[in-house]
PDB file of C-alpha atoms in Angstrom:
ATOM      1  CA  MET A   1     -22.198  -4.007  32.436  1.00 57.00           C
ATOM      2  CA  THR A   2     -24.313  -2.404  35.165  1.00 65.00           C
ATOM      3  CA  SER A   3     -23.027   0.235  37.545  1.00 69.00           C
ATOM      4  CA  ASP A   4     -23.152  -2.184  40.474  1.00 76.00           C
ATOM      5  CA  THR A   5     -21.234  -4.835  38.522  1.00 74.00           C
ATOM      6  CA  SER A   6     -18.641  -2.300  37.398  1.00 85.00           C
ATOM      7  CA  THR A   7     -18.087  -1.119  40.935  1.00 91.00           C
ATOM      8  CA  ARG A   8     -17.770  -4.693  42.279  1.00 92.00           C
ATOM      9  CA  ASP A   9     -15.297  -5.749  39.567  1.00 93.00           C
ATOM     10  CA  LEU A  10     -13.199  -2.608  39.944  1.00 93.00           C
ATOM     11  CA  LEU A  11     -12.926  -3.120  43.696  1.00 94.00           C
ATOM     12  CA  ALA A  12     -12.150  -6.809  43.217  1.00 94.00           C
ATOM     13  CA  ALA A  13      -9.153  -6.160  40.936  1.00 94.00           C
ATOM     14  CA  ALA A  14      -6.038  -7.338  42.754  1.00 94.00           C
ATOM     15  CA  ASP A  15      -3.514  -5.701  40.416  1.00 96.00           C
ATOM     16  CA  LEU A  16      -3.212  -3.826  37.122  1.00 96.00           C
ATOM     17  CA  ASP A  17      -3.420  -7.005  35.062  1.00 96.00           C
ATOM     18  CA  ALA A  18      -6.769  -7.716  36.648  1.00 95.00           C
ATOM     19  CA  LEU A  19      -7.892  -4.105  36.265  1.00 96.00           C
ATOM     20  CA  TYR A  20      -7.286  -3.834  32.529  1.00 96.00           C
ATOM     21  CA  PRO A  21     -10.066  -6.245  31.409  1.00 95.00           C
ATOM     22  CA  VAL A  22     -12.511  -4.505  33.728  1.00 94.00           C
ATOM     23  CA  LEU A  23     -11.638  -1.165  32.143  1.00 95.00           C
ATOM     24  CA  ASP A  24     -12.056  -2.709  28.706  1.00 95.00           C
ATOM     25  CA  ALA A  25     -15.500  -4.050  29.613  1.00 93.00           C
ATOM     26  CA  ASN A  26     -16.444  -0.492  30.586  1.00 94.00           C
ATOM     27  CA  ARG A  27     -15.104   0.832  27.265  1.00 95.00           C
ATOM     28  CA  MET A  28     -12.100   2.531  28.865  1.00 95.00           C
ATOM     29  CA  THR A  29      -8.413   2.301  27.980  1.00 96.00           C
ATOM     30  CA  ALA A  30      -5.621   3.196  30.386  1.00 96.00           C
ATOM     31  CA  GLY A  31      -3.615   5.873  28.578  1.00 95.00           C
ATOM     32  CA  TRP A  32      -0.357   4.270  29.688  1.00 95.00           C
ATOM     33  CA  HIS A  33      -1.485   0.850  28.437  1.00 94.00           C
ATOM     34  CA  LYS A  34      -3.039   1.567  25.018  1.00 93.00           C
ATOM     35  CA  LYS A  35      -2.494  -0.901  22.192  1.00 92.00           C
ATOM     36  CA  ARG A  36      -0.849   1.597  19.834  1.00 92.00           C
ATOM     37  CA  PRO A  37       0.701   5.067  20.144  1.00 93.00           C
ATOM     38  CA  SER A  38      -1.571   8.057  19.556  1.00 94.00           C
ATOM     39  CA  LEU A  39       1.217  10.599  19.033  1.00 95.00           C
ATOM     40  CA  TRP A  40       4.367  10.374  16.919  1.00 95.00           C
ATOM     41  CA  LYS A  41       7.335  12.569  16.100  1.00 95.00           C
ATOM     42  CA  GLU A  42       6.329  13.377  12.502  1.00 96.00           C
ATOM     43  CA  PRO A  43       3.529  12.461  10.066  1.00 96.00           C
ATOM     44  CA  ARG A  44       3.182   8.871   9.017  1.00 95.00           C
ATOM     45  CA  THR A  45       0.916   7.398   6.360  1.00 97.00           C
ATOM     46  CA  ALA A  46       0.058   3.976   5.046  1.00 97.00           C
ATOM     47  CA  PHE A  47      -0.774   5.450   1.633  1.00 98.00           C
ATOM     48  CA  ARG A  48       1.755   4.725  -1.099  1.00 98.00           C
ATOM     49  CA  PRO A  49       3.058   6.718  -4.058  1.00 99.00           C
ATOM     50  CA  LEU A  50       1.296   5.247  -7.092  1.00 99.00           C
ATOM     51  CA  HIS A  51       0.996   5.839 -10.837  1.00 99.00           C
ATOM     52  CA  TRP A  52      -1.920   5.159 -13.188  1.00 99.00           C
ATOM     53  CA  ARG A  53      -1.564   5.290 -16.983  1.00 99.00           C
ATOM     54  CA  TYR A  54      -4.207   6.995 -19.089  1.00 99.00           C
ATOM     55  CA  ASP A  55      -3.904   4.515 -21.938  1.00 98.00           C
ATOM     56  CA  VAL A  56      -4.777   1.693 -19.558  1.00 98.00           C
ATOM     57  CA  GLY A  57      -7.611   3.660 -17.931  1.00 98.00           C
ATOM     58  CA  ALA A  58      -9.131   4.658 -21.279  1.00 98.00           C
ATOM     59  CA  LEU A  59      -8.977   1.093 -22.598  1.00 98.00           C
ATOM     60  CA  ALA A  60     -10.576  -0.216 -19.398  1.00 98.00           C
ATOM     61  CA  LEU A  61     -13.399   2.331 -19.755  1.00 97.00           C
ATOM     62  CA  ASP A  62     -13.898   1.373 -23.396  1.00 96.00           C
ATOM     63  CA  GLN A  63     -14.188  -2.270 -22.422  1.00 96.00           C
ATOM     64  CA  ALA A  64     -16.575  -1.515 -19.548  1.00 93.00           C
ATOM     65  CA  GLY A  65     -18.616   0.632 -21.928  1.00 92.00           C
ATOM     66  CA  ARG A  66     -19.487  -2.470 -23.939  1.00 92.00           C
ATOM     67  CA  TRP A  67     -21.737  -3.610 -21.095  1.00 93.00           C
ATOM     68  CA  MET A  68     -22.252  -0.650 -18.736  1.00 87.00           C
ATOM     69  CA  ASP A  69     -24.148   2.496 -19.734  1.00 85.00           C
ATOM     70  CA  THR A  70     -25.084   5.626 -17.778  1.00 81.00           C
ATOM     71  CA  GLU A  71     -28.587   4.292 -17.142  1.00 78.00           C
ATOM     72  CA  LEU A  72     -27.170   1.361 -15.200  1.00 78.00           C
ATOM     73  CA  ALA A  73     -24.139   2.985 -13.564  1.00 75.00           C
ATOM     74  CA  GLU A  74     -25.151   6.690 -13.585  1.00 79.00           C
ATOM     75  CA  ARG A  75     -21.416   7.455 -13.685  1.00 87.00           C
ATOM     76  CA  ARG A  76     -19.117   5.223 -15.749  1.00 91.00           C
ATOM     77  CA  ASN A  77     -15.926   5.783 -13.768  1.00 96.00           C
ATOM     78  CA  LEU A  78     -12.895   3.870 -12.576  1.00 97.00           C
ATOM     79  CA  LEU A  79     -11.730   4.765  -9.090  1.00 98.00           C
ATOM     80  CA  LEU A  80      -7.965   4.966  -8.640  1.00 99.00           C
ATOM     81  CA  PHE A  81      -7.498   3.370  -5.246  1.00 99.00           C
ATOM     82  CA  ASN A  82      -4.486   3.020  -3.010  1.00 99.00           C
ATOM     83  CA  PRO A  83      -4.164  -0.573  -1.696  1.00 98.00           C
ATOM     84  CA  VAL A  84      -4.153   0.259   2.007  1.00 96.00           C
ATOM     85  CA  GLY A  85      -5.845  -2.433   4.092  1.00 96.00           C
ATOM     86  CA  ASP A  86      -9.255  -3.120   2.548  1.00 96.00           C
ATOM     87  CA  ASN A  87      -9.454   0.300   0.857  1.00 97.00           C
ATOM     88  CA  ASP A  88     -10.825   0.185  -2.683  1.00 97.00           C
ATOM     89  CA  TYR A  89     -11.759   3.862  -3.007  1.00 98.00           C
ATOM     90  CA  ASP A  90      -9.335   6.485  -1.660  1.00 99.00           C
ATOM     91  CA  THR A  91      -6.461   7.609  -3.883  1.00 99.00           C
ATOM     92  CA  VAL A  92      -4.772   9.420  -0.985  1.00 99.00           C
ATOM     93  CA  ASN A  93      -6.009  10.013   2.543  1.00 98.00           C
ATOM     94  CA  THR A  94      -8.412  12.871   1.723  1.00 99.00           C
ATOM     95  CA  LEU A  95      -8.893  12.720  -2.064  1.00 99.00           C
ATOM     96  CA  VAL A  96     -10.178  10.296  -4.659  1.00 99.00           C
ATOM     97  CA  ALA A  97      -9.413  10.441  -8.369  1.00 99.00           C
ATOM     98  CA  ALA A  98     -11.209   8.542 -11.113  1.00 98.00           C
ATOM     99  CA  TYR A  99     -11.141   8.184 -14.871  1.00 98.00           C
ATOM    100  CA  GLN A 100     -14.602   8.758 -16.365  1.00 97.00           C
ATOM    101  CA  MET A 101     -15.967   8.281 -19.878  1.00 97.00           C
ATOM    102  CA  ILE A 102     -19.229   9.271 -21.521  1.00 96.00           C
ATOM    103  CA  LYS A 103     -20.287   8.042 -24.944  1.00 96.00           C
ATOM    104  CA  PRO A 104     -22.010  10.026 -27.691  1.00 96.00           C
ATOM    105  CA  GLY A 105     -25.700  10.422 -26.906  1.00 94.00           C
ATOM    106  CA  GLU A 106     -25.284   9.686 -23.212  1.00 94.00           C
ATOM    107  CA  HIS A 107     -26.405  11.809 -20.267  1.00 92.00           C
ATOM    108  CA  ALA A 108     -25.020  11.361 -16.744  1.00 92.00           C
ATOM    109  CA  LYS A 109     -28.030  12.221 -14.579  1.00 94.00           C
ATOM    110  CA  ALA A 110     -28.109  15.189 -12.219  1.00 95.00           C
ATOM    111  CA  HIS A 111     -27.288  14.713  -8.582  1.00 96.00           C
ATOM    112  CA  ARG A 112     -25.614  16.677  -5.811  1.00 97.00           C
ATOM    113  CA  HIS A 113     -23.575  15.808  -2.759  1.00 98.00           C
ATOM    114  CA  THR A 114     -21.515  17.182   0.084  1.00 99.00           C
ATOM    115  CA  PRO A 115     -18.102  16.485  -1.482  1.00 99.00           C
ATOM    116  CA  ASN A 116     -16.546  19.079  -3.752  1.00 99.00           C
ATOM    117  CA  ALA A 117     -15.605  17.800  -7.195  1.00 98.00           C
ATOM    118  CA  MET A 118     -13.682  18.849 -10.271  1.00 99.00           C
ATOM    119  CA  ARG A 119     -13.253  17.524 -13.803  1.00 98.00           C
ATOM    120  CA  ILE A 120      -9.902  17.638 -15.605  1.00 99.00           C
ATOM    121  CA  ILE A 121     -10.814  17.046 -19.246  1.00 99.00           C
ATOM    122  CA  LEU A 122      -8.431  14.749 -21.112  1.00 99.00           C
ATOM    123  CA  ASP A 123     -10.169  14.256 -24.452  1.00 98.00           C
ATOM    124  CA  ALA A 124     -13.483  15.761 -25.499  1.00 98.00           C
ATOM    125  CA  ALA A 125     -14.875  16.741 -28.883  1.00 95.00           C
ATOM    126  CA  PRO A 126     -17.396  19.547 -29.460  1.00 96.00           C
ATOM    127  CA  GLY A 127     -20.790  18.675 -27.999  1.00 97.00           C
ATOM    128  CA  CYS A 128     -19.548  17.547 -24.590  1.00 98.00           C
ATOM    129  CA  PHE A 129     -20.593  19.727 -21.666  1.00 97.00           C
ATOM    130  CA  THR A 130     -21.531  19.754 -18.000  1.00 97.00           C
ATOM    131  CA  VAL A 131     -24.349  21.634 -16.292  1.00 98.00           C
ATOM    132  CA  VAL A 132     -23.735  22.921 -12.747  1.00 98.00           C
ATOM    133  CA  ASP A 133     -26.722  24.521 -11.013  1.00 97.00           C
ATOM    134  CA  GLY A 134     -28.186  25.344 -14.405  1.00 97.00           C
ATOM    135  CA  VAL A 135     -24.976  26.798 -15.854  1.00 98.00           C
ATOM    136  CA  LYS A 136     -23.878  25.056 -19.061  1.00 98.00           C
ATOM    137  CA  LEU A 137     -20.085  24.751 -19.294  1.00 98.00           C
ATOM    138  CA  PRO A 138     -18.275  23.209 -22.268  1.00 98.00           C
ATOM    139  CA  MET A 139     -15.935  20.307 -21.559  1.00 98.00           C
ATOM    140  CA  ARG A 140     -12.914  20.934 -23.787  1.00 98.00           C
ATOM    141  CA  THR A 141      -9.644  19.062 -23.783  1.00 98.00           C
ATOM    142  CA  GLY A 142      -7.376  20.491 -21.076  1.00 98.00           C
ATOM    143  CA  ASP A 143     -10.104  22.438 -19.258  1.00 99.00           C
ATOM    144  CA  VAL A 144     -10.708  22.149 -15.507  1.00 99.00           C
ATOM    145  CA  LEU A 145     -14.298  22.511 -14.261  1.00 99.00           C
ATOM    146  CA  LEU A 146     -15.521  22.852 -10.675  1.00 98.00           C
ATOM    147  CA  THR A 147     -18.563  21.388  -8.976  1.00 98.00           C
ATOM    148  CA  PRO A 148     -18.738  22.928  -5.482  1.00 98.00           C
ATOM    149  CA  SER A 149     -20.374  21.160  -2.570  1.00 98.00           C
ATOM    150  CA  MET A 150     -24.127  20.531  -3.012  1.00 98.00           C
ATOM    151  CA  GLY A 151     -24.208  21.892  -6.563  1.00 98.00           C
ATOM    152  CA  TRP A 152     -26.532  20.050  -8.931  1.00 98.00           C
ATOM    153  CA  HIS A 153     -24.451  18.645 -11.763  1.00 97.00           C
ATOM    154  CA  SER A 154     -24.903  16.471 -14.830  1.00 96.00           C
ATOM    155  CA  HIS A 155     -22.830  15.656 -17.903  1.00 96.00           C
ATOM    156  CA  TYR A 156     -23.812  15.391 -21.584  1.00 96.00           C
ATOM    157  CA  ASN A 157     -22.206  14.197 -24.785  1.00 96.00           C
ATOM    158  CA  ILE A 158     -24.096  15.206 -27.914  1.00 96.00           C
ATOM    159  CA  GLY A 159     -20.926  14.946 -30.003  1.00 96.00           C
ATOM    160  CA  ASP A 160     -19.647  12.079 -32.111  1.00 96.00           C
ATOM    161  CA  ALA A 161     -16.779  10.697 -29.979  1.00 97.00           C
ATOM    162  CA  ASN A 162     -16.243   9.313 -26.505  1.00 97.00           C
ATOM    163  CA  ALA A 163     -15.200  11.927 -23.945  1.00 97.00           C
ATOM    164  CA  TYR A 164     -12.703  11.165 -21.172  1.00 98.00           C
ATOM    165  CA  TRP A 165     -11.767  13.084 -18.059  1.00 98.00           C
ATOM    166  CA  ILE A 166     -10.449  12.744 -14.530  1.00 99.00           C
ATOM    167  CA  ASP A 167     -12.638  13.447 -11.535  1.00 98.00           C
ATOM    168  CA  VAL A 168     -11.035  14.540  -8.267  1.00 99.00           C
ATOM    169  CA  LEU A 169     -13.221  14.796  -5.170  1.00 99.00           C
ATOM    170  CA  ASP A 170     -12.704  15.246  -1.439  1.00 99.00           C
ATOM    171  CA  VAL A 171     -14.993  12.283  -0.673  1.00 99.00           C
ATOM    172  CA  PRO A 172     -12.465  10.564   1.652  1.00 99.00           C
ATOM    173  CA  LEU A 173     -12.247  13.737   3.752  1.00 99.00           C
ATOM    174  CA  VAL A 174     -16.040  13.870   3.974  1.00 99.00           C
ATOM    175  CA  HIS A 175     -16.102  10.186   4.916  1.00 98.00           C
ATOM    176  CA  ARG A 176     -13.746  10.853   7.801  1.00 98.00           C
ATOM    177  CA  LEU A 177     -15.603  13.934   9.039  1.00 98.00           C
ATOM    178  CA  GLU A 178     -18.984  12.223   8.342  1.00 98.00           C
ATOM    179  CA  PRO A 179     -21.187  15.112   7.038  1.00 98.00           C
ATOM    180  CA  MET A 180     -22.153  13.183   3.878  1.00 98.00           C
ATOM    181  CA  PHE A 181     -25.385  13.974   2.008  1.00 98.00           C
ATOM    182  CA  VAL A 182     -26.402  13.027  -1.526  1.00 98.00           C
ATOM    183  CA  GLU A 183     -29.564  13.771  -3.525  1.00 97.00           C
ATOM    184  CA  HIS A 184     -30.729  12.637  -6.960  1.00 96.00           C
ATOM    185  CA  LEU A 185     -32.747  15.086  -9.020  1.00 95.00           C
ATOM    186  CA  PRO A 186     -36.195  13.680  -9.906  1.00 94.00           C
ATOM    187  CA  GLY A 187     -36.191  12.953 -13.611  1.00 92.00           C
ATOM    188  CA  GLY A 188     -32.401  13.271 -13.745  1.00 90.00           C
ATOM    189  CA  THR A 189     -32.355  16.382 -15.963  1.00 92.00           C
ATOM    190  CA  GLN A 190     -31.855  19.948 -14.754  1.00 93.00           C
ATOM    191  CA  ALA A 191     -32.819  23.038 -16.681  1.00 92.00           C
ATOM    192  CA  GLU A 192     -30.061  24.981 -18.440  1.00 93.00           C
ATOM    193  CA  THR A 193     -30.451  28.590 -17.303  1.00 95.00           C
ATOM    194  CA  SER A 194     -27.306  30.145 -18.785  1.00 95.00           C
ATOM    195  CA  SER A 195     -24.354  29.408 -21.064  1.00 95.00           C
ATOM    196  CA  PRO A 196     -21.739  32.077 -20.252  1.00 96.00           C
ATOM    197  CA  ALA A 197     -18.515  32.613 -22.162  1.00 93.00           C
ATOM    198  CA  GLU A 198     -16.674  32.784 -18.824  1.00 95.00           C
ATOM    199  CA  HIS A 199     -17.543  31.456 -15.386  1.00 97.00           C
ATOM    200  CA  PRO A 200     -15.746  31.095 -12.025  1.00 97.00           C
ATOM    201  CA  TYR A 201     -16.281  27.332 -12.208  1.00 98.00           C
ATOM    202  CA  ALA A 202     -14.427  27.022 -15.530  1.00 98.00           C
ATOM    203  CA  PHE A 203     -10.673  27.169 -16.110  1.00 99.00           C
ATOM    204  CA  PRO A 204     -10.154  26.816 -19.858  1.00 98.00           C
ATOM    205  CA  LEU A 205      -6.750  25.525 -20.873  1.00 98.00           C
ATOM    206  CA  ALA A 206      -6.120  28.434 -23.238  1.00 98.00           C
ATOM    207  CA  ALA A 207      -6.814  30.989 -20.496  1.00 98.00           C
ATOM    208  CA  MET A 208      -4.556  29.245 -17.982  1.00 98.00           C
ATOM    209  CA  LEU A 209      -1.725  28.958 -20.495  1.00 98.00           C
ATOM    210  CA  ALA A 210      -2.060  32.696 -21.175  1.00 98.00           C
ATOM    211  CA  LYS A 211      -1.767  33.406 -17.449  1.00 98.00           C
ATOM    212  CA  LEU A 212       1.292  31.169 -17.202  1.00 98.00           C
ATOM    213  CA  GLU A 213       2.951  33.300 -19.877  1.00 97.00           C
ATOM    214  CA  SER A 214       3.219  36.149 -17.352  1.00 97.00           C
ATOM    215  CA  VAL A 215       4.604  33.952 -14.551  1.00 98.00           C
ATOM    216  CA  LYS A 216       8.336  34.169 -14.031  1.00 97.00           C
ATOM    217  CA  ALA A 217      10.063  30.823 -14.374  1.00 97.00           C
ATOM    218  CA  GLU A 218      12.354  29.618 -11.619  1.00 97.00           C
ATOM    219  CA  ARG A 219      14.877  27.064 -12.879  1.00 97.00           C
ATOM    220  CA  GLY A 220      12.578  26.259 -15.777  1.00 98.00           C
ATOM    221  CA  VAL A 221       9.431  25.805 -13.677  1.00 98.00           C
ATOM    222  CA  LYS A 222       6.313  27.996 -13.509  1.00 99.00           C
ATOM    223  CA  ARG A 223       3.616  27.506 -10.880  1.00 98.00           C
ATOM    224  CA  LEU A 224       0.168  29.105 -10.906  1.00 98.00           C
ATOM    225  CA  ARG A 225      -2.540  28.617  -8.282  1.00 98.00           C
ATOM    226  CA  ALA A 226      -6.044  28.643  -9.768  1.00 98.00           C
ATOM    227  CA  ASP A 227      -8.455  31.074  -8.149  1.00 98.00           C
ATOM    228  CA  THR A 228     -10.818  28.606  -6.476  1.00 98.00           C
ATOM    229  CA  ALA A 229     -10.858  29.864  -2.874  1.00 96.00           C
ATOM    230  CA  ASP A 230     -14.376  31.317  -3.105  1.00 96.00           C
ATOM    231  CA  HIS A 231     -15.795  27.941  -4.114  1.00 96.00           C
ATOM    232  CA  PHE A 232     -13.477  25.276  -2.672  1.00 97.00           C
ATOM    233  CA  LYS A 233     -12.465  25.350   0.994  1.00 97.00           C
ATOM    234  CA  THR A 234     -10.823  21.924   1.037  1.00 98.00           C
ATOM    235  CA  MET A 235      -8.872  21.604  -2.232  1.00 99.00           C
ATOM    236  CA  ALA A 236      -6.375  23.692  -4.195  1.00 99.00           C
ATOM    237  CA  ILE A 237      -5.530  23.459  -7.899  1.00 99.00           C
ATOM    238  CA  THR A 238      -2.018  24.389  -9.001  1.00 99.00           C
ATOM    239  CA  TYR A 239      -0.763  24.422 -12.584  1.00 99.00           C
ATOM    240  CA  CYS A 240       2.882  23.501 -12.985  1.00 99.00           C
ATOM    241  CA  GLN A 241       4.618  24.140 -16.299  1.00 99.00           C
ATOM    242  CA  ILE A 242       8.015  22.472 -16.604  1.00 99.00           C
ATOM    243  CA  ALA A 243      10.489  23.159 -19.399  1.00 99.00           C
ATOM    244  CA  ALA A 244      12.247  20.217 -21.021  1.00 98.00           C
ATOM    245  CA  GLY A 245      15.148  19.165 -18.800  1.00 98.00           C
ATOM    246  CA  ALA A 246      13.869  21.091 -15.772  1.00 98.00           C
ATOM    247  CA  ALA A 247      12.431  19.620 -12.582  1.00 98.00           C
ATOM    248  CA  GLU A 248       9.821  20.698 -10.039  1.00 97.00           C
ATOM    249  CA  ARG A 249      10.905  19.631  -6.557  1.00 96.00           C
ATOM    250  CA  THR A 250       8.836  19.780  -3.373  1.00 96.00           C
ATOM    251  CA  VAL A 251       9.952  18.981   0.153  1.00 96.00           C
ATOM    252  CA  ALA A 252       7.853  16.765   2.370  1.00 97.00           C
ATOM    253  CA  ASN A 253       4.782  18.570   3.687  1.00 98.00           C
ATOM    254  CA  THR A 254       1.536  17.624   5.348  1.00 98.00           C
ATOM    255  CA  ALA A 255      -0.682  18.013   2.254  1.00 99.00           C
ATOM    256  CA  SER A 256      -1.849  15.000   0.252  1.00 99.00           C
ATOM    257  CA  ARG A 257      -1.809  15.391  -3.536  1.00 99.00           C
ATOM    258  CA  VAL A 258      -3.029  13.953  -6.796  1.00 99.00           C
ATOM    259  CA  VAL A 259      -1.042  15.052  -9.862  1.00 99.00           C
ATOM    260  CA  ILE A 260      -2.565  14.904 -13.351  1.00 99.00           C
ATOM    261  CA  VAL A 261      -0.464  15.223 -16.499  1.00 99.00           C
ATOM    262  CA  LEU A 262      -2.138  17.572 -18.987  1.00 99.00           C
ATOM    263  CA  GLY A 263       0.721  17.399 -21.452  1.00 98.00           C
ATOM    264  CA  GLY A 264       4.293  16.292 -22.012  1.00 98.00           C
ATOM    265  CA  ARG A 265       6.429  13.468 -20.706  1.00 98.00           C
ATOM    266  CA  GLY A 266       8.851  12.966 -17.886  1.00 99.00           C
ATOM    267  CA  THR A 267       9.841  11.052 -14.799  1.00 99.00           C
ATOM    268  CA  ALA A 268       8.831  11.372 -11.168  1.00 99.00           C
ATOM    269  CA  GLN A 269      10.515  10.436  -7.939  1.00 99.00           C
ATOM    270  CA  VAL A 270       7.859  10.242  -5.209  1.00 99.00           C
ATOM    271  CA  GLY A 271       9.339   9.089  -1.959  1.00 98.00           C
ATOM    272  CA  ASP A 272      11.189   5.896  -2.831  1.00 97.00           C
ATOM    273  CA  GLN A 273       9.151   5.228  -5.980  1.00 98.00           C
ATOM    274  CA  ALA A 274      10.095   6.219  -9.543  1.00 99.00           C
ATOM    275  CA  PHE A 275       7.617   6.587 -12.403  1.00 98.00           C
ATOM    276  CA  ALA A 276       7.710   7.508 -16.089  1.00 99.00           C
ATOM    277  CA  TRP A 277       4.670   9.641 -16.914  1.00 99.00           C
ATOM    278  CA  SER A 278       2.905  11.015 -20.000  1.00 99.00           C
ATOM    279  CA  ARG A 279      -0.287  12.863 -20.905  1.00 99.00           C
ATOM    280  CA  GLY A 280      -3.371  11.803 -18.977  1.00 99.00           C
ATOM    281  CA  ASP A 281      -1.508   9.885 -16.298  1.00 99.00           C
ATOM    282  CA  VAL A 282      -2.286  10.270 -12.591  1.00 99.00           C
ATOM    283  CA  ILE A 283       0.196  10.105  -9.706  1.00 99.00           C
ATOM    284  CA  ALA A 284      -0.659   9.855  -6.014  1.00 99.00           C
ATOM    285  CA  VAL A 285       1.585  11.802  -3.629  1.00 99.00           C
ATOM    286  CA  PRO A 286       0.733  10.934  -0.018  1.00 99.00           C
ATOM    287  CA  SER A 287       1.243  13.303   2.878  1.00 98.00           C
ATOM    288  CA  TRP A 288       4.799  13.976   4.069  1.00 98.00           C
ATOM    289  CA  THR A 289       6.321  12.522   0.901  1.00 98.00           C
ATOM    290  CA  PRO A 290       9.034  14.513  -0.912  1.00 98.00           C
ATOM    291  CA  HIS A 291       8.615  14.471  -4.677  1.00 98.00           C
ATOM    292  CA  ALA A 292      10.218  15.652  -7.871  1.00 98.00           C
ATOM    293  CA  PHE A 293       8.819  15.797 -11.413  1.00 99.00           C
ATOM    294  CA  GLU A 294      11.369  16.124 -14.209  1.00 99.00           C
ATOM    295  CA  ALA A 295      10.235  16.851 -17.771  1.00 99.00           C
ATOM    296  CA  THR A 296      11.920  15.098 -20.681  1.00 98.00           C
ATOM    297  CA  GLU A 297       9.806  17.329 -22.925  1.00 98.00           C
ATOM    298  CA  SER A 298       7.899  20.502 -22.082  1.00 98.00           C
ATOM    299  CA  ALA A 299       5.124  19.478 -19.711  1.00 99.00           C
ATOM    300  CA  LEU A 300       2.034  20.803 -17.948  1.00 99.00           C
ATOM    301  CA  LEU A 301       0.842  19.258 -14.705  1.00 99.00           C
ATOM    302  CA  VAL A 302      -2.222  19.962 -12.587  1.00 99.00           C
ATOM    303  CA  GLU A 303      -1.737  19.348  -8.890  1.00 99.00           C
ATOM    304  CA  VAL A 304      -4.789  18.921  -6.646  1.00 99.00           C
ATOM    305  CA  SER A 305      -4.110  19.020  -2.903  1.00 99.00           C
ATOM    306  CA  ASP A 306      -5.916  19.302   0.415  1.00 99.00           C
ATOM    307  CA  GLU A 307      -3.659  22.185   1.465  1.00 98.00           C
ATOM    308  CA  PRO A 308      -6.525  24.685   2.050  1.00 98.00           C
ATOM    309  CA  ALA A 309      -8.184  22.326   4.526  1.00 98.00           C
ATOM    310  CA  LEU A 310      -4.926  21.792   6.388  1.00 98.00           C
ATOM    311  CA  ARG A 311      -4.154  25.528   6.489  1.00 98.00           C
ATOM    312  CA  ALA A 312      -7.653  26.322   7.768  1.00 98.00           C
ATOM    313  CA  LEU A 313      -7.106  23.861  10.606  1.00 98.00           C
ATOM    314  CA  GLY A 314      -3.578  25.073  11.293  1.00 98.00           C
ATOM    315  CA  PHE A 315      -2.133  21.689  10.327  1.00 98.00           C
ATOM    316  CA  TYR A 316      -0.089  22.585   7.230  1.00 98.00           C
ATOM    317  CA  ARG A 317       3.646  22.236   7.740  1.00 98.00           C
ATOM    318  CA  GLU A 318       6.700  21.672   5.560  1.00 97.00           C
ATOM    319  CA  GLN A 319       9.837  19.727   6.324  1.00 94.00           C
ATOM    320  CA  PRO A 320      12.586  22.166   7.392  1.00 88.00           C
TER     321      PRO A 320
END
């Protein structure tokens, strides 16, 4: 619509009903006449509490592995999506989780991207490792490994058994903010420059359990925040150890979460949904959703949340 036409149509409007289509044609909306509210009393989300079972995910990966290798797919993973509208990717609003499997002799080629990523290793035999910016890090059952934004990373399995883990990335957050970049390393293989016994990107299970030993339990629950702040600005990792019969309860808050079960069994009440969980399972906890995890046997959970991003923006808040 030209300026002259806009002016003529605006002046010709006899009332508000006639004005609204003219505004729309000029890509304007009257604030008092918008189609949907832009402000509301407290957070609302279309994302649902959901539960994925490791036994199902592992079997699905095994079946897919009959036909799909890392040459064809680069990453053999199964995205755990929340059925919101046409979404087939996001697990919660800002995070995506996926089960991934790599077979003996396979190599997931090196690439890098804007989103931060982590691997929570569920089952891996000796010979499975990742390389992040040249640093070789073993992938051992129960370990958590970081891949910060724009770090070159690739995965290898030179062992004799399939390796399984859970990826958690802040891809949905990057999608919404739109600063996405991805690069594939020519040749797909990066040089291994070091193989340290310890590294800030690696959180071995044994080391984290030792740290939990010194944490005072409150009503049978111990919580320990992993030291990731220097490398992750958008995600936090919290270990939660729950004694048999105890429960970890959290009031509604503005953070979105993905909870991974590293060990044990129990039940969860997430909003109005109840789940029975066991090792390797994944549970989505959307924003502003109260939740409780009760252990029927001693359990260890890893909670990944977008709390650092919300705190940096001044948006983190808990229900009074």
